[in-house]
Amino acid sequence: MSYAALTSAEWNAMSDDAAHRVAAGIADRHGLTLRGLAVRAGAGWSQRQARFARDGTRFALVPGGRPTLGYDGSRFRPDAAQAADYAESADEYGLPPVPEFVDAMTSPERVVEMPAMLVAVDALDPCGVALAPDDPRVREVAASAEPGVGGMRRVGPDGGLHVEFDRAGRVTRARLIRQVSYDEAMAGLARLDLRTTTPDEWEWACGAGATTLFRWGDDHPADGYPFDHRTGPHREENRWGLAIGQDPYRHEATTERTVVCGGDGGGATCGGSGFFLGWLTLATAYRDDDFGRWLASDDGYADEVLTRPVVELR
């Protein structure tokens, strides 16, 4: 069968035995290991998931179809907390009414033809090497951190060390950064017989058919930015089983150099623009055109180029 033609409706309608045969066939044809199948359910939806692995990278099946992507800002109805928070931001920065602003910061609604594919569960960072919390270099940075600081970065001539902390001061993530360009990151994926997502593929992979502003709904915690909440709907895997759209600091590159998805580099959060504006950067269809063009310009700078690897199905 043509695995690329597998739609979400067909995948969910299969019996368990039939789904296992399809998943096993995908793994055999594409040189992956099938890690298992499961069915995940939520309020009003049920989704079958399939997990695979290849060379230490985890993948999930993202079936295709003819979905509607993007978002129409006129549909958004903020709750009381969102409305009040946005009103403060709008007054400070001279912003338009919230539906107009949301519409301007999300991609337009459109219907696309989407093939089935395998998408990496986690974003891949070809710029960084993970370090253990007890690594001497990490411990040195941690020892000099001020209480309550979310992260520290030391920069050298060829890169640097980035260490993140929780509110108790414990190291949650540490990376040795090697600066690479967008072209180098894409070439690195190609050597692995992979590529990153197109903007449309990223939205479909993230939203999984959800019509709400965020992949989990229209609301969000009202007492902080996404980075302040280590648990919550944004930290959970989505319907396909992907860890995606969780942290605005971890925006992801796409095949279109000026289009990044899943965040804004932390600009709204770092700038204290307001909680709603900070959370909006995790909207499935969020697009910061100015940030994308800046990143692609000669003035743009990023110490990591996160990608979302794709295995095309045959």
XYZ file of C-alpha atoms in Angstrom, residues 193-301:
109
model
C 18.460 11.167 5.133
C 16.046 13.528 6.870
C 14.681 17.014 6.380
C 12.852 19.493 8.573
C 9.129 20.213 8.280
C 7.496 22.654 5.905
C 5.420 25.327 7.691
C 2.219 23.468 6.747
C 3.600 20.163 7.999
C 4.642 21.769 11.275
C 1.143 23.171 11.892
C -0.500 19.838 11.075
C 1.988 17.946 13.242
C 1.427 20.347 16.151
C -2.319 20.943 16.038
C -3.330 17.426 14.953
C -6.618 18.769 13.656
C -7.519 20.944 16.656
C -9.454 24.062 15.594
C -8.644 26.019 18.755
C -5.973 28.726 19.096
C -3.643 26.391 20.957
C -3.381 22.668 20.345
C -5.034 22.067 23.739
C -7.768 24.744 23.617
C -8.197 28.517 23.793
C -7.144 29.090 27.406
C -3.856 29.107 29.304
C -2.618 29.720 32.866
C -3.179 33.338 33.835
C -0.395 33.628 36.414
C 2.763 33.514 34.368
C 4.484 32.870 31.062
C 4.921 29.377 29.561
C 8.458 29.200 30.949
C 7.074 29.728 34.477
C 4.929 26.561 34.272
C 6.838 23.281 34.245
C 3.552 21.372 34.117
C 0.359 22.081 32.225
C -1.224 21.406 28.845
C 1.680 22.935 26.936
C 4.108 20.460 28.522
C 2.076 17.399 27.536
C 2.606 15.487 24.300
C 0.043 16.257 21.632
C -2.470 13.894 20.008
C 0.121 12.308 17.722
C 2.512 11.840 20.640
C 4.870 14.740 19.842
C 6.591 17.014 22.357
C 5.980 20.200 20.385
C 4.971 23.830 20.929
C 6.049 23.825 24.574
C 8.498 26.695 25.057
C 8.592 29.987 23.093
C 12.369 30.120 23.548
C 12.628 26.917 21.472
C 11.287 28.064 18.124
C 11.807 25.653 15.236
C 13.163 26.196 11.751
C 11.170 25.080 8.728
C 12.001 24.528 5.067
C 11.161 28.205 4.514
C 14.065 30.094 5.994
C 12.031 33.121 7.097
C 9.255 31.052 8.741
C 9.790 29.743 12.269
C 7.150 27.924 14.293
C 6.527 27.117 17.937
C 7.860 30.309 19.486
C 9.406 33.741 19.060
C 12.828 33.188 20.594
C 11.440 34.304 23.950
C 11.051 37.924 22.860
C 7.580 38.467 24.345
C 8.510 36.705 27.573
C 11.905 38.336 28.029
C 10.461 41.727 27.181
C 7.667 41.405 29.753
C 5.050 42.126 27.100
C 2.207 40.527 29.057
C 1.120 36.971 29.790
C -1.334 36.663 26.896
C 1.228 37.875 24.370
C 3.739 35.435 25.840
C 1.351 32.492 25.550
C 0.192 33.498 22.065
C 3.641 32.554 20.754
C 2.676 28.899 21.370
C -0.449 29.123 19.210
C -0.351 26.382 16.578
C -0.542 28.863 13.684
C 1.613 31.576 15.321
C 3.814 33.512 12.919
C 6.147 36.361 13.819
C 7.085 37.539 10.344
C 9.467 40.231 11.597
C 11.340 37.741 13.798
C 11.588 35.239 10.951
C 12.972 37.806 8.528
C 15.453 39.041 11.139
C 16.724 35.520 11.781
C 17.278 35.020 8.057
C 19.054 38.363 7.646
C 22.748 39.128 7.995
C 21.975 40.680 11.390
C 20.128 37.621 12.687
C 21.705 35.500 15.400
